[in-house]
CSV table of C-alpha atoms in Angstrom, one decimal:
chain,number,residue,atom,x,y,z
A,1101,MET,CA,-12.6,-13.6,24.7
A,1102,ALA,CA,-11.2,-10.0,24.9
A,1103,LEU,CA,-10.9,-7.8,21.8
A,1104,LYS,CA,-8.4,-5.2,20.9
A,1105,PRO,CA,-10.3,-1.9,20.6
A,1106,GLU,CA,-8.9,-0.4,17.4
A,1107,PRO,CA,-11.4,1.6,15.4
A,1108,THR,CA,-10.9,1.4,11.6
A,1109,ALA,CA,-11.7,3.9,8.8
A,1110,PRO,CA,-14.9,1.9,7.9
A,1111,PHE,CA,-15.9,2.1,11.5
A,1112,HIS,CA,-15.8,5.8,11.5
A,1113,SER,CA,-17.7,6.0,8.2
A,1114,VAL,CA,-20.4,3.8,9.8
A,1115,GLN,CA,-20.6,6.1,12.8
A,1116,TYR,CA,-21.3,9.0,10.5
A,1117,ALA,CA,-23.8,7.0,8.5
A,1118,LEU,CA,-25.8,6.1,11.6
A,1119,ARG,CA,-26.0,9.7,12.6
A,1120,VAL,CA,-27.3,10.6,9.2
A,1121,LEU,CA,-29.9,7.7,9.3
A,1122,GLU,CA,-31.0,8.7,12.8
A,1123,THR,CA,-31.6,12.3,11.6
A,1124,ILE,CA,-33.6,11.2,8.5
A,1125,ALA,CA,-35.7,8.8,10.6
A,1126,ARG,CA,-36.7,11.7,12.9
A,1127,HIS,CA,-38.3,13.5,9.9
A,1128,SER,CA,-41.1,11.2,8.7
A,1129,GLY,CA,-42.0,13.6,5.9
A,1130,GLY,CA,-38.4,13.8,4.6
A,1131,VAL,CA,-35.5,16.2,5.3
A,1132,THR,CA,-33.2,18.2,3.1
A,1133,ASP,CA,-29.4,17.7,2.9
A,1134,VAL,CA,-29.1,21.3,4.4
A,1135,GLN,CA,-31.1,20.2,7.5
A,1136,ILE,CA,-29.2,16.9,7.8
A,1137,ALA,CA,-25.9,18.8,7.7
A,1138,ARG,CA,-27.2,21.2,10.3
A,1139,GLU,CA,-28.4,18.5,12.7
A,1140,THR,CA,-25.4,16.1,12.3
A,1141,GLY,CA,-22.7,18.7,12.0
A,1142,LEU,CA,-21.2,16.9,9.0
A,1143,PRO,CA,-19.7,19.2,6.3
A,1144,SER,CA,-21.0,18.7,2.7
A,1145,ALA,CA,-17.7,17.2,1.6
A,1146,HIS,CA,-18.5,14.2,3.9
A,1147,LEU,CA,-22.3,14.3,3.7
A,1148,THR,CA,-22.7,14.3,-0.1
A,1149,PRO,CA,-20.8,11.0,-0.7
A,1150,MET,CA,-22.4,9.5,2.4
A,1151,LEU,CA,-25.9,10.2,1.1
A,1152,LEU,CA,-24.9,8.8,-2.3
A,1153,MET,CA,-23.8,5.6,-0.6
A,1154,LEU,CA,-26.9,5.3,1.5
A,1155,ARG,CA,-29.1,5.8,-1.6
A,1156,ARG,CA,-27.1,3.2,-3.6
A,1157,GLU,CA,-27.6,0.7,-0.7
A,1158,GLY,CA,-31.3,1.5,-0.5
A,1159,TYR,CA,-31.1,2.8,3.1
A,1160,VAL,CA,-32.5,6.2,2.1
A,1161,LEU,CA,-34.4,7.5,-0.9
A,1162,GLN,CA,-34.9,10.9,-2.4
A,1163,VAL,CA,-38.5,12.1,-2.6
A,1164,SER,CA,-39.9,14.4,-5.2
A,1165,ASP,CA,-38.9,17.7,-3.5
A,1166,GLY,CA,-35.3,16.6,-3.2
A,1167,ALA,CA,-35.7,15.7,0.5
A,1168,TYR,CA,-34.4,12.4,1.9
A,1169,ALA,CA,-36.5,9.7,3.6
A,1170,ILE,CA,-35.9,6.2,5.0
A,1171,GLY,CA,-35.5,3.5,2.2
A,1172,ASP,CA,-36.8,0.0,1.8
A,1173,SER,CA,-33.5,-1.7,2.8
A,1174,LEU,CA,-33.5,-0.1,6.2
A,1175,VAL,CA,-37.2,-1.0,6.7
A,1176,LEU,CA,-36.5,-4.7,5.8
A,1177,LEU,CA,-33.4,-4.9,8.2
A,1178,GLY,CA,-35.7,-3.7,11.0
A,1179,SER,CA,-38.5,-6.0,10.2
A,1180,GLY,CA,-38.0,-8.6,13.0
A,1181,VAL,CA,-38.9,-12.1,11.7
A,1182,ASP,CA,-37.4,-11.5,8.2
A,1183,ARG,CA,-34.3,-9.6,9.3
A,1184,GLN,CA,-31.8,-12.5,9.1
A,1185,GLN,CA,-32.8,-13.3,5.5
A,1186,ALA,CA,-33.0,-9.7,4.6
A,1187,LEU,CA,-29.5,-9.2,6.0
A,1188,ARG,CA,-28.1,-12.2,4.1
A,1189,ASP,CA,-29.6,-10.9,0.9
A,1190,LYS,CA,-28.3,-7.4,1.4
A,1191,LEU,CA,-24.8,-8.7,2.2
A,1192,GLN,CA,-24.8,-10.9,-0.8
A,1193,GLU,CA,-25.9,-8.1,-3.1
A,1194,THR,CA,-23.0,-5.9,-1.7
A,1195,LEU,CA,-20.5,-8.8,-2.1
A,1196,ASP,CA,-21.5,-9.4,-5.7
A,1197,ARG,CA,-20.9,-5.7,-6.5
A,1198,LEU,CA,-17.6,-5.8,-4.7
A,1199,ARG,CA,-16.5,-8.9,-6.6
A,1200,ASP,CA,-17.1,-7.2,-9.9
A,1201,SER,CA,-15.6,-3.9,-8.7
A,1202,VAL,CA,-12.3,-5.3,-7.4
A,1203,GLY,CA,-12.0,-8.2,-9.9
A,1204,ALA,CA,-11.6,-10.9,-7.2
A,1205,ALA,CA,-13.5,-13.4,-5.2
A,1206,VAL,CA,-14.7,-11.7,-1.9
A,1207,TYR,CA,-15.6,-13.2,1.4
A,1208,ILE,CA,-17.2,-12.3,4.8
A,1209,SER,CA,-15.6,-14.2,7.7
A,1210,ARG,CA,-16.6,-14.2,11.4
A,1211,TYR,CA,-14.9,-15.5,14.5
A,1212,VAL,CA,-17.7,-17.5,16.1
A,1213,ASP,CA,-17.3,-19.7,19.3
A,1214,GLY,CA,-13.5,-19.7,18.9
A,1215,GLU,CA,-13.5,-20.7,15.2
A,1216,VAL,CA,-12.9,-19.1,11.8
A,1217,SER,CA,-16.0,-19.2,9.7
A,1218,ILE,CA,-16.6,-18.0,6.1
A,1219,THR,CA,-20.2,-17.0,6.3
A,1220,GLN,CA,-20.8,-15.6,2.8
A,1221,PHE,CA,-18.8,-15.2,-0.4
A,1222,ALA,CA,-19.1,-14.1,-4.0
A,1223,ASP,CA,-17.1,-15.7,-6.8
A,1224,SER,CA,-17.5,-16.3,-10.5
A,1225,PRO,CA,-15.7,-18.3,-13.3
A,1226,ARG,CA,-13.4,-15.3,-13.9
A,1227,THR,CA,-12.8,-14.7,-10.1
A,1228,PRO,CA,-12.6,-18.2,-8.6
A,1229,LYS,CA,-12.7,-18.6,-4.8
A,1230,VAL,CA,-9.8,-20.2,-2.9
A,1231,HIS,CA,-9.5,-23.9,-3.0
A,1232,GLU,CA,-9.8,-24.9,0.7
A,1233,TRP,CA,-7.1,-27.6,0.6
A,1234,VAL,CA,-6.7,-27.1,4.4
A,1235,ASP,CA,-9.7,-26.4,6.6
A,1236,PHE,CA,-9.7,-22.6,7.2
A,1237,ARG,CA,-10.4,-23.2,10.9
A,1238,SER,CA,-7.0,-24.8,11.1
A,1239,ALA,CA,-5.1,-22.2,9.0
A,1240,ALA,CA,-5.7,-18.9,10.8
A,1241,HIS,CA,-2.0,-18.4,11.2
A,1242,ALA,CA,-1.5,-18.5,7.4
A,1243,SER,CA,-4.6,-17.1,5.7
A,1244,ALA,CA,-5.3,-13.3,5.4
A,1245,VAL,CA,-8.8,-14.0,6.8
A,1246,GLY,CA,-7.4,-15.8,9.8
A,1247,LYS,CA,-4.6,-13.3,10.5
A,1248,CYS,CA,-7.1,-10.4,10.2
A,1249,LEU,CA,-9.4,-12.1,12.8
A,1250,LEU,CA,-6.5,-12.9,15.1
A,1251,THR,CA,-5.3,-9.3,15.0
A,1252,GLN,CA,-8.6,-8.4,16.7
A,1253,LEU,CA,-8.1,-10.8,19.6
A,1254,ASP,CA,-5.9,-10.1,22.6
A,1255,GLN,CA,-2.9,-12.3,23.4
A,1256,ASN,CA,-5.0,-14.8,25.5
A,1257,GLY,CA,-7.5,-15.2,22.7
A,1258,ARG,CA,-4.8,-15.9,20.2
A,1259,ARG,CA,-3.0,-18.4,22.4
A,1260,ASP,CA,-6.3,-20.1,23.1
A,1261,HIS,CA,-6.9,-20.4,19.3
A,1262,LEU,CA,-3.5,-21.8,18.6
A,1263,SER,CA,-3.7,-24.2,21.5
A,1264,ARG,CA,-6.6,-25.8,19.6
A,1265,HIS,CA,-5.2,-25.3,16.1
A,1266,LYS,CA,-1.4,-25.9,16.1
A,1267,ILE,CA,0.7,-23.9,13.7
A,1268,ALA,CA,1.7,-26.0,10.7
A,1269,ARG,CA,3.8,-25.2,7.6
A,1270,LEU,CA,1.4,-25.1,4.6
A,1271,THR,CA,3.8,-23.5,2.1
A,1272,SER,CA,7.4,-22.4,2.2
A,1273,LYS,CA,6.2,-18.9,3.1
A,1274,THR,CA,4.0,-19.9,6.1
A,1275,ILE,CA,5.1,-18.4,9.5
A,1276,THR,CA,5.5,-21.3,11.9
A,1277,ASN,CA,7.0,-19.4,14.9
A,1278,GLU,CA,4.3,-18.2,17.3
A,1279,GLN,CA,6.4,-15.3,18.6
A,1280,ILE,CA,7.1,-14.0,15.1
A,1281,LEU,CA,3.5,-14.4,14.2
A,1282,PHE,CA,2.3,-12.5,17.2
A,1283,SER,CA,4.9,-9.8,16.5
A,1284,LYS,CA,3.5,-9.3,13.0
A,1285,LEU,CA,-0.1,-9.3,14.2
A,1286,ASP,CA,0.8,-6.6,16.8
A,1287,SER,CA,2.5,-4.4,14.3
A,1288,GLN,CA,-0.3,-4.6,11.8
A,1289,PRO,CA,-1.9,-1.1,11.5
A,1290,ALA,CA,-5.7,-1.3,11.9
A,1291,THR,CA,-6.3,0.6,8.7
A,1292,VAL,CA,-4.0,-1.4,6.5
A,1293,PRO,CA,-5.2,-4.6,4.8
A,1294,VAL,CA,-3.7,-7.9,6.1
A,1295,LEU,CA,-2.0,-9.8,3.2
A,1296,ASP,CA,-1.4,-13.5,2.5
A,1297,LEU,CA,1.3,-13.9,-0.2
A,1298,GLN,CA,1.1,-17.6,-0.8
A,1299,GLU,CA,1.2,-18.4,2.9
A,1300,TYR,CA,-1.9,-20.5,2.8
A,1301,ALA,CA,-1.7,-21.9,-0.7
A,1302,VAL,CA,0.8,-21.8,-3.5
A,1303,GLY,CA,-0.6,-19.9,-6.4
A,1304,THR,CA,-3.0,-17.7,-4.4
A,1305,VAL,CA,-2.7,-14.3,-2.8
A,1306,CYS,CA,-5.3,-12.8,-0.5
A,1307,ALA,CA,-6.1,-9.6,1.5
A,1308,ALA,CA,-8.5,-8.9,4.4
A,1309,VAL,CA,-9.8,-5.9,6.3
A,1310,PRO,CA,-11.6,-5.9,9.7
A,1311,ILE,CA,-15.3,-5.3,9.9
A,1312,THR,CA,-15.9,-5.5,13.6
A,1313,ALA,CA,-19.5,-4.7,14.7
A,1314,GLY,CA,-19.9,-4.4,18.4
A,1315,SER,CA,-18.4,-7.4,20.2
A,1316,ALA,CA,-18.4,-9.6,17.0
A,1317,VAL,CA,-15.1,-10.1,15.3
A,1318,GLY,CA,-15.2,-10.2,11.5
A,1319,CYS,CA,-13.4,-9.4,8.3
A,1320,LEU,CA,-13.9,-8.7,4.6
A,1321,ALA,CA,-11.5,-10.5,2.3
A,1322,LEU,CA,-10.5,-11.1,-1.3
A,1323,SER,CA,-8.4,-13.7,-3.1
A,1324,MET,CA,-6.9,-13.9,-6.6
A,1325,PRO,CA,-4.5,-16.1,-8.5
A,1326,VAL,CA,-0.8,-15.2,-8.0
A,1327,GLU,CA,-0.5,-14.1,-11.6
A,1328,HIS,CA,-2.7,-11.2,-10.6
A,1329,ALA,CA,-0.6,-10.3,-7.6
A,1330,HIS,CA,0.4,-7.0,-9.1
A,1331,ARG,CA,-3.2,-5.9,-8.5
A,1332,LEU,CA,-3.5,-7.1,-5.0
A,1333,ARG,CA,-2.6,-4.0,-3.0
A,1334,ALA,CA,-4.8,-1.7,-5.2
A,1335,ALA,CA,-7.7,-4.2,-4.9
A,1336,ALA,CA,-7.1,-4.5,-1.1
A,1337,GLU,CA,-7.2,-0.7,-0.7
A,1338,ALA,CA,-10.4,-0.6,-2.7
A,1339,LEU,CA,-11.9,-3.3,-0.5
A,1340,ASN,CA,-10.9,-1.3,2.6
A,1341,ARG,CA,-12.6,1.9,1.2
A,1342,LYS,CA,-15.8,-0.1,0.3
A,1343,ALA,CA,-16.1,-2.0,3.6
A,1344,ALA,CA,-18.4,0.6,5.1
A,1345,PRO,CA,-21.7,-0.6,3.5
A,1346,LEU,CA,-21.1,-4.2,4.8
A,1347,LEU,CA,-20.2,-3.0,8.2
A,1348,LEU,CA,-23.3,-0.7,8.2
A,1349,SER,CA,-25.6,-3.7,7.3
A,1350,LEU,CA,-24.1,-5.7,10.2
A,1351,THR,CA,-24.4,-2.8,12.6
A,1352,LEU,CA,-28.1,-1.9,11.9
């Protein structure tokens, strides 16, 4: 399966974060923000919010003299045997915060062995998750999650998927023409959230942004009842801005 190499804004943020973490890790006794800026070349306008995010996520901590050192979350993610559970816990913690921040159910989805898979989600009574009335694996052409994953595949990868999961009309808004679907996928800007405006289910709107780490295809998504559709674009943009911590966890 070939991917379309289109870096996104969260990808660039993660690249910067990795540079900062590598710099801090080289200084076992701690390192000041001035020294971090000098070694990474990042201006304070970028470095200050980056350090705030890394502290919030537990990847770095600030010691008594104001210097920065590696935090517990980074240690746990590098701990070998416990890494997978530590990663799931970290992702769930971030998803829970995102759910409350954007006011919607949120999901992580991966494209694994040719199939759409929702690997983790966070919902609540006030932010219910989507009712999976059609298996998500068969609805990639209609859901925000599925379309976001398909945008990251090349033409052959998409055709292979649709040869196994035929396009079906799920609502009156579902795209059922493969050529039109591929044209929309090709014209989708990498930095703009993919939307589903009642294409998968009547009464539900969704949005998704890519969180591709290495060769793994993934996305971060949200859903909300159609009566909240007026909030969708703002929530989707917030989701896009806040995708970096999740992508960083998957990259480490």
